[in-house]
Short mmCIF file of C-alpha atoms and ligand atoms in Angstrom, two decimals:
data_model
loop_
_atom_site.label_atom_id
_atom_site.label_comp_id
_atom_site.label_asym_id
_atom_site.label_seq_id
_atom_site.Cartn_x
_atom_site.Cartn_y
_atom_site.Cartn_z
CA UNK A 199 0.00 0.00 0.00
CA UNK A 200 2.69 1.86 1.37
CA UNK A 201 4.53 1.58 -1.96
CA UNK A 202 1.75 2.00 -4.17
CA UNK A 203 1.40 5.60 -2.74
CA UNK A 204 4.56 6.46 -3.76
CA UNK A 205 4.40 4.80 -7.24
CA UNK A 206 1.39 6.65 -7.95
CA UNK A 207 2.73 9.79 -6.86
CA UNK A 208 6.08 9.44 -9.30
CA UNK A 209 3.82 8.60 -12.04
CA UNK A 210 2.33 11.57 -12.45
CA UNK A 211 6.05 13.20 -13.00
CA UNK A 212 8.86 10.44 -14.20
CA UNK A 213 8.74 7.67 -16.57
CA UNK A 214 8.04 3.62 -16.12
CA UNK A 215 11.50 3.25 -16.96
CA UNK A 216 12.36 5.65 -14.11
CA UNK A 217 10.04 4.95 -11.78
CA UNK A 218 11.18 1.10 -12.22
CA UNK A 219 14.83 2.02 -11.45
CA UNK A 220 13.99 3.71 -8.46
CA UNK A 221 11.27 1.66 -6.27
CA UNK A 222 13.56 -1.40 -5.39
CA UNK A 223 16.20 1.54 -4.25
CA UNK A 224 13.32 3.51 -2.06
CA UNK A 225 12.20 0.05 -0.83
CA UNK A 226 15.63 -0.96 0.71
CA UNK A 227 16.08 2.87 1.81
CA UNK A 228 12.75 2.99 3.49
CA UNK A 229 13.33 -0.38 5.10
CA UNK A 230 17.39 0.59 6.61
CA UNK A 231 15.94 3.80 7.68
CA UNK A 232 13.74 1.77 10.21
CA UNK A 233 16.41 -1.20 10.73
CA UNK A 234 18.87 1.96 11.98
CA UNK A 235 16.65 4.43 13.07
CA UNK A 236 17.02 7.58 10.82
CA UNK A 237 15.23 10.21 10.06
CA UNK A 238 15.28 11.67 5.96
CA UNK A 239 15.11 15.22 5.82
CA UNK A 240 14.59 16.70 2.22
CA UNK A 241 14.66 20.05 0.68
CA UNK A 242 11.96 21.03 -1.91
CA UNK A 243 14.84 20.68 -4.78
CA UNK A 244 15.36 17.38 -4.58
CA UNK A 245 14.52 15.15 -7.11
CA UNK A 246 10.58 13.59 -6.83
CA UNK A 247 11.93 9.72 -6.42
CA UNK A 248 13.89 11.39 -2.77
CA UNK A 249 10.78 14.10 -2.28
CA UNK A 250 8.35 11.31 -2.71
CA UNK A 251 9.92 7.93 -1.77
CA UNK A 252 12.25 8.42 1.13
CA UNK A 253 11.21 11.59 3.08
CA UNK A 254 10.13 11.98 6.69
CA UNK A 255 10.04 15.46 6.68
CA UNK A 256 10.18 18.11 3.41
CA UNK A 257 10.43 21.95 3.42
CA UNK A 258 12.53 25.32 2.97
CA UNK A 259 15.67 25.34 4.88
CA UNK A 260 13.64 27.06 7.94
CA UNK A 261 11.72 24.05 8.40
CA UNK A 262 14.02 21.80 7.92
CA UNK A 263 16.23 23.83 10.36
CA UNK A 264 13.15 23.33 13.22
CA UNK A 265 12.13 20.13 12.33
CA UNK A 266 16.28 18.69 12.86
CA UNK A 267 16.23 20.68 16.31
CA UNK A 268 13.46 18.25 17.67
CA UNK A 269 14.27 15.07 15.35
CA UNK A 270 13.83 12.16 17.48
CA UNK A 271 16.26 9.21 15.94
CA UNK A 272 19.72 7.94 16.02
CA UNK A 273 20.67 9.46 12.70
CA UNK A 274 19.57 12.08 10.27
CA UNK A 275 20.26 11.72 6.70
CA UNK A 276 20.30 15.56 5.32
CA UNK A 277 19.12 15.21 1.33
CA UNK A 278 20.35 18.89 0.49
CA UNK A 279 23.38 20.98 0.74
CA UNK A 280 26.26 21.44 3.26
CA UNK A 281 25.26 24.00 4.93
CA UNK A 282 21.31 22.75 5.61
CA UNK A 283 23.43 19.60 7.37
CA UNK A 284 25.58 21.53 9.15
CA UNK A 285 22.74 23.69 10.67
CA UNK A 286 21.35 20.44 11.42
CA UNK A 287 24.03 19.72 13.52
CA UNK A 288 24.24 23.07 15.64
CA UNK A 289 20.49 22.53 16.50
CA UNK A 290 20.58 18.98 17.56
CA UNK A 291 24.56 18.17 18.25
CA UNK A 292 23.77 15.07 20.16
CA UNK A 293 22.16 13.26 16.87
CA UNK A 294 24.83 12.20 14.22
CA UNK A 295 23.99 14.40 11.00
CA UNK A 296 25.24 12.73 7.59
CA UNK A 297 24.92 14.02 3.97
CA UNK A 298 25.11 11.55 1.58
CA UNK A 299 27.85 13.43 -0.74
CA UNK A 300 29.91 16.30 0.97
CA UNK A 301 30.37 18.22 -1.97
CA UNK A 302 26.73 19.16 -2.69
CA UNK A 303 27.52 23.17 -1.87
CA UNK A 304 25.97 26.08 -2.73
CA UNK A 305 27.34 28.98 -4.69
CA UNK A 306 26.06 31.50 -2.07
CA UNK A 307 28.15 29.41 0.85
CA UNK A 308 31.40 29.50 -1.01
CA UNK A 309 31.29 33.23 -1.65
CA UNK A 310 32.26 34.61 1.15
CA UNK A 311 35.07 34.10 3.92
CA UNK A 312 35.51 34.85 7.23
CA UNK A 313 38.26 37.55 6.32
CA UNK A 314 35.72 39.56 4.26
CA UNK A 315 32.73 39.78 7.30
CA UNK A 316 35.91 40.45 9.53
CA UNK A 317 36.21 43.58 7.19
CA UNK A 318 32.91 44.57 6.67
CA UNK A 319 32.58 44.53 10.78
CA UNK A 320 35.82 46.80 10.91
CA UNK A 321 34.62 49.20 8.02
CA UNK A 322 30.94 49.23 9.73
CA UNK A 323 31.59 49.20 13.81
CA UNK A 324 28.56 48.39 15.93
CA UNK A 325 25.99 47.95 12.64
CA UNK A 326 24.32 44.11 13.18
CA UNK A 327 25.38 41.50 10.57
CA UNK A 328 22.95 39.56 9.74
CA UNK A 329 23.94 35.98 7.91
CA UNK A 330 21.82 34.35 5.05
CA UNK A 331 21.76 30.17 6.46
CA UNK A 332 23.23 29.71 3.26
CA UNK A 333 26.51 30.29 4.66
CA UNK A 334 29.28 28.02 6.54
CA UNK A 335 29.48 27.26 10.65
CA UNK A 336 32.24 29.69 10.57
CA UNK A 337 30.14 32.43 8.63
CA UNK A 338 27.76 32.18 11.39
CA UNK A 339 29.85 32.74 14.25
CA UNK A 340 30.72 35.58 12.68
CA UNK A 341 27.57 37.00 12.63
CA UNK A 342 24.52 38.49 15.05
CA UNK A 343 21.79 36.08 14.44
CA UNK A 344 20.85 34.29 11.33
CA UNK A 345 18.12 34.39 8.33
CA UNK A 346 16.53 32.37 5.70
CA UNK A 347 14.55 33.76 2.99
CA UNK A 348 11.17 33.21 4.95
CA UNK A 349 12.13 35.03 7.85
CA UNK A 350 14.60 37.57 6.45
CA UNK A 351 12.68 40.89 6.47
CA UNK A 352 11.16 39.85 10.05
CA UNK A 353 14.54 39.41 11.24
CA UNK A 354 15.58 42.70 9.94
CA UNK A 355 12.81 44.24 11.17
CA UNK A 356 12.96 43.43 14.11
CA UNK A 357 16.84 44.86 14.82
CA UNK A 358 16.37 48.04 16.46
CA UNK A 359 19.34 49.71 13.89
CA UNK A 360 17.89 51.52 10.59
CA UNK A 361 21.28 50.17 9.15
CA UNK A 362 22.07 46.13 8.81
CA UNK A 363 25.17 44.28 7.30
CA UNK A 364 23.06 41.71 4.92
CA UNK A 365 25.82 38.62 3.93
CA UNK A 366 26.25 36.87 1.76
CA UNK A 367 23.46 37.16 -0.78
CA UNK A 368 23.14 40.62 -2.99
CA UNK A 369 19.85 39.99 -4.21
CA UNK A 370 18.39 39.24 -1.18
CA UNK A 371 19.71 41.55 0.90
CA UNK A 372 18.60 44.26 -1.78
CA UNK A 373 14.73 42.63 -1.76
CA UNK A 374 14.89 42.71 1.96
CA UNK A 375 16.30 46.60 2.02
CA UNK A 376 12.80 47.48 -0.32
CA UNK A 377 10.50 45.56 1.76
CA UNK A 378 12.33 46.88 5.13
CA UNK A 379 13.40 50.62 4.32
CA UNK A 380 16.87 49.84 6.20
CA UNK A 381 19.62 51.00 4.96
CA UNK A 382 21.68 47.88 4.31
CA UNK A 383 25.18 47.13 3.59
CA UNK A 384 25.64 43.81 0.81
CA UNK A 385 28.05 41.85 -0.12
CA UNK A 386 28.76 40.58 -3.93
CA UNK A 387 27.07 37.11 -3.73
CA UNK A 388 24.67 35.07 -5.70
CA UNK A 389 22.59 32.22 -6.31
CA UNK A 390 24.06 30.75 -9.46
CA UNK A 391 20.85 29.56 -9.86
CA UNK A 392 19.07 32.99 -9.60
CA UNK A 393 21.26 34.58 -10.67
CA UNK A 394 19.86 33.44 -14.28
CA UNK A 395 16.48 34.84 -14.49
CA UNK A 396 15.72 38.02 -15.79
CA UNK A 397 12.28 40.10 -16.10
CA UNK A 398 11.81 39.75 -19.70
CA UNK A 399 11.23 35.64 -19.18
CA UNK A 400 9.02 36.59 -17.38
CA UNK A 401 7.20 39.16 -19.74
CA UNK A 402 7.61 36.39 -22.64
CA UNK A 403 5.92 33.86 -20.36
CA UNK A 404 2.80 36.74 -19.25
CA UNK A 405 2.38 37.00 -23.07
CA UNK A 406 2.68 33.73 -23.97
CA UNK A 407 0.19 32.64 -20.77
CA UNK A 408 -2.10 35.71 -19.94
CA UNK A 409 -3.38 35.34 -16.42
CA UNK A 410 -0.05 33.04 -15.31
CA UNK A 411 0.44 33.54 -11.63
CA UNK A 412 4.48 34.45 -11.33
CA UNK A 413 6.33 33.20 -8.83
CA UNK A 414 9.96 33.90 -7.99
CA UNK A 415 12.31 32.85 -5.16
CA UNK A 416 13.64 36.02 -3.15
CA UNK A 417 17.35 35.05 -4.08
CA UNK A 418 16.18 36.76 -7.86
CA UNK A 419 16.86 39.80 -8.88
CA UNK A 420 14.85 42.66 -7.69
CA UNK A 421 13.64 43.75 -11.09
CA UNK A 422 12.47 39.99 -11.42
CA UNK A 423 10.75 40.28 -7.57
CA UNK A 424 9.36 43.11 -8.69
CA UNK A 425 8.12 41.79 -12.17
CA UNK A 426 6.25 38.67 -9.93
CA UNK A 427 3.18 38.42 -7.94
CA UNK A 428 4.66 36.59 -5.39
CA UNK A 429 7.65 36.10 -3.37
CA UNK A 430 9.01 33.61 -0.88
CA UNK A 431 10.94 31.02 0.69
CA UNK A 432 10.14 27.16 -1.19
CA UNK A 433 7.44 26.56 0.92
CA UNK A 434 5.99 29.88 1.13
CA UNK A 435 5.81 29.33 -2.70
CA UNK A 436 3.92 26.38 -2.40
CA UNK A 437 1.71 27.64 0.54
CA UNK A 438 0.63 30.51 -2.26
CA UNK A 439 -0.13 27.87 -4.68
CA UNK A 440 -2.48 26.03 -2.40
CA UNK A 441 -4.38 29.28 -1.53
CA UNK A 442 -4.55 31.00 -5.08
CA UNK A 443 -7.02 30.20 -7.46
CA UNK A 444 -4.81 30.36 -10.42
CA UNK A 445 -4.71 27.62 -13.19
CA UNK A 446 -0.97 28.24 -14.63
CA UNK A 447 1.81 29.20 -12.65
CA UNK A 448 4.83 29.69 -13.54
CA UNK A 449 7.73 29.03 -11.54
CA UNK A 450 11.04 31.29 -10.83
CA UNK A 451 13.08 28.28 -9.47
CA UNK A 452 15.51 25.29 -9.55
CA UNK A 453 13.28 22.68 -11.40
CA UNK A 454 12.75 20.08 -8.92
CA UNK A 455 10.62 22.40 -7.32
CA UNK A 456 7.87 22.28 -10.53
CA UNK A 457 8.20 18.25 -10.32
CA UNK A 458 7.54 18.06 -6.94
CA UNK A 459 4.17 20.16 -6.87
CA UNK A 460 3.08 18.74 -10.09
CA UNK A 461 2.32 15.61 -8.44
CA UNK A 462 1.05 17.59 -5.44
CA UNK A 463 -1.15 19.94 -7.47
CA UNK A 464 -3.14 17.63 -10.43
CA UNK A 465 -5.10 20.44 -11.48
CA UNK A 466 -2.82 23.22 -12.03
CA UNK A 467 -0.40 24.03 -14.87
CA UNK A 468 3.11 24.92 -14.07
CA UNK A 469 5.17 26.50 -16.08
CA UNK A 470 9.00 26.57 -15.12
CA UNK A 471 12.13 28.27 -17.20
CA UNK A 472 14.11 26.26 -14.45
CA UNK A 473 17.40 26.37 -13.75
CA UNK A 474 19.42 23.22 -12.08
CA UNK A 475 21.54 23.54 -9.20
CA UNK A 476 24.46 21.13 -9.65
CA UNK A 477 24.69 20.86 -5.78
CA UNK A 478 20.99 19.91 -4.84
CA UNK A 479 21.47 17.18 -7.88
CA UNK A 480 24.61 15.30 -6.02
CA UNK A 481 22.30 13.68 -3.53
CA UNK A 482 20.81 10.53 -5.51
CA UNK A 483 19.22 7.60 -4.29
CA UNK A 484 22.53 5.70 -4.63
CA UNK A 485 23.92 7.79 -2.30
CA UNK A 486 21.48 7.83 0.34
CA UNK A 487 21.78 3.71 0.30
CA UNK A 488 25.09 4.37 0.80
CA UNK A 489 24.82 6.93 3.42
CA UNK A 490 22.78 4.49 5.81
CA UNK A 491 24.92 1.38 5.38
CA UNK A 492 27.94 3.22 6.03
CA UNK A 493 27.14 5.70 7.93
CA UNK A 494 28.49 8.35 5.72
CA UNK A 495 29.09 11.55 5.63
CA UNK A 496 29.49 12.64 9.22
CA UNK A 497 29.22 16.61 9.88
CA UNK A 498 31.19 17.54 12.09
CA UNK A 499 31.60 21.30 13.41
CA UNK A 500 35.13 22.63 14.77
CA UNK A 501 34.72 23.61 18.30
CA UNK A 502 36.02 27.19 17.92
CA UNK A 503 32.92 27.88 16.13
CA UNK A 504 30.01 25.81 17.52
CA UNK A 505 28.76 27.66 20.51
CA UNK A 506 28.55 31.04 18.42
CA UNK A 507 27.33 30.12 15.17
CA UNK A 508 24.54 27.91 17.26
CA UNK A 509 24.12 31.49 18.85
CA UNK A 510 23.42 33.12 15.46
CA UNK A 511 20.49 30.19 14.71
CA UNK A 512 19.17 30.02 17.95
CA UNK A 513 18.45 34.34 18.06
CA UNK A 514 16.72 33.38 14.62
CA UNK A 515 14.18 30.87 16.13
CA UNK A 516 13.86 32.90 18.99
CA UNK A 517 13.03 35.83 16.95
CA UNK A 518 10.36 34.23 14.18
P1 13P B 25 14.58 28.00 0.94
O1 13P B 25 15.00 28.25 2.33
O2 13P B 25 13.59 29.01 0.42
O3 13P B 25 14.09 26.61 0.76
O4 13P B 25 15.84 28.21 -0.02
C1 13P B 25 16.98 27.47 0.04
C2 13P B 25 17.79 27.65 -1.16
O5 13P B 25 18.91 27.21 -1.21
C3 13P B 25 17.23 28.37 -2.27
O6 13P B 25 18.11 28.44 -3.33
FE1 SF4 B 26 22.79 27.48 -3.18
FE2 SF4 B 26 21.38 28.49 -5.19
FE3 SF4 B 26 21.76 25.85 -5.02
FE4 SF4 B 26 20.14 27.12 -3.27
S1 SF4 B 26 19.83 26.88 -5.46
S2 SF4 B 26 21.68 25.57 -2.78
S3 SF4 B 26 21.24 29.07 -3.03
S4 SF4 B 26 23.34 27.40 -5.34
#
């Protein structure tokens, strides 16, 4: 029965020839996960055979993050990037985190180092850093308290100074400046995912589609933010979807995230110029199987930087 519901679920987004490749895997995955108690946590850009098959839990990175602080099993198996893991791990250090390839990164992670917030907190004394999630342990410590894209402008809200240091990611710290009316200070990185979109796909797609409902992830440009109807984290995106009426949407996002509502949402249309992230697309079923027989990839955190960068998500959850 149990398998059934997930077959019928990937049918409605991957091929027999795909779907037959991938139950015997989610079978034996679904059956070790018990066998060693583990708990699958998946991000919404993971492919439909993980999203569907093998997940416990689902969301954005902020759900994820609260869902690993009170995950109740031996083991959790992180199917997303480095740095979702490794906030794993600050909220709950006494479960063993693993992520079933270590080199699924993230372009925003890797563009910053602990040198350049050193420098920005020198050039700007006393102004509050806030950190994007998408950033390393050591990024974190760095930093006042921690965001993620559903919680950024309440976050920078509610700091009492009209003037914020926003790291790492441009684009979002210039959405959250226009939603906020802070003054805040950026720093040159992006989503190479994102990064990619520009308004006119989306005026093509409004002529091609009249009455499309446009939805873009806050790590876009602002002229594409401002050229959608909606913007939020993953699953504020598919929270909008549930609520709006609309027929067609179309999607300003890595493409697992059409796949994955497709077989959520039957009746609507989605329409998605998508972009892959190379990182998100390392974690494969394979890998996961491997992940729970060998226990592999451990995160661990260097000492020096646990107790603040657990500081930095902690004021977050305190403060949404
Ligand atoms: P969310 O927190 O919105 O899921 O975003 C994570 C991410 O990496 C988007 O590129
Ligand atoms: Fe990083 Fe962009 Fe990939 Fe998200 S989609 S993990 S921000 S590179």
């Amino acid at each position: 029965m149990f398998m059934q519901a997930i077959q019928e679920k990937l049918e409605t987004v991957l091929t027999p020839f795909e779907i037959a490749a991938h139950l015997p895997l989610i079978d034996e995955i679904n059956a070790l996960k018990k066998e060693k108690n583990a708990c699958v946590l998946v991000h919404n850009y993971q492919t439909p055979e993980i999203y569907h098959g093998i997940a416990d839990y689902t969301g954005d990175s902020l759900g994820l993050a609260r869902e690993a602080a009170k995950a109740d099993c031996e083991r959790i198996v992180f199917c997303g990037v480095h740095f979702m893991a490794e906030t794993a791990k600050l909220l709950n250090p006494a479960t063993k985190v693993l992520i079933p390839d270590l080199e699924a990164g993230c372009s925003l992670s890797e563009s910053i180092t602990v040198e350049d917030v050193r420098a920005l907190k020198q050039k700007h004394p006393g102004v509050p850093v806030v950190c994007y999630v998408n950033t390393p342990a050591a990024i974190k410590a760095e930093s006042d308290v921690c965001c993620t894209s559903a919680n950024a402008v309440r976050i920078v809200e509610s700091l009492e100074s009209d003037r914020i240091v926003f790291i790492p990611d441009e684009y979002l710290a210039r959405n959250v400046a226009k939603e906020t009316g802070k003054t805040i200070i950026t720093h040159p990185g992006r989503c190479m995912v994102h990064e990619q979109f520009t308004p006119g796909d989306i005026e093509n797609y409004r002529e091609q589609f009249p009455g499309i409902a446009v939805i873009a992830h806050p790590e876009c440009s602002p002229e594409v933010v401002a050229a959608s109807d909606f913007s939020g984290s993953t699953s504020q995106m598919s929270r909008f979807i549930r609520q709006s009426r609309a027929q067609k949407i179309m999607l300003i996002t890595e493409c697992s995230m059409a796949d994955n509502l497709r077989a959520e949402f039957l009746d609507k249309d989605f329409q998605a110029p998508c972009t892959i992230c190379p990182h998100m697309k390392k974690i494969t079923l394979e890998k996961v199987l491997k992940s729970l027989q060998e226990d592999v990839y451990e995160i661990t955190i260097p000492p020096e930087v646990f107790r603040k960068a657990r500081q930095s998500l902690e004021r977050m959850l305190e403060f949404s």
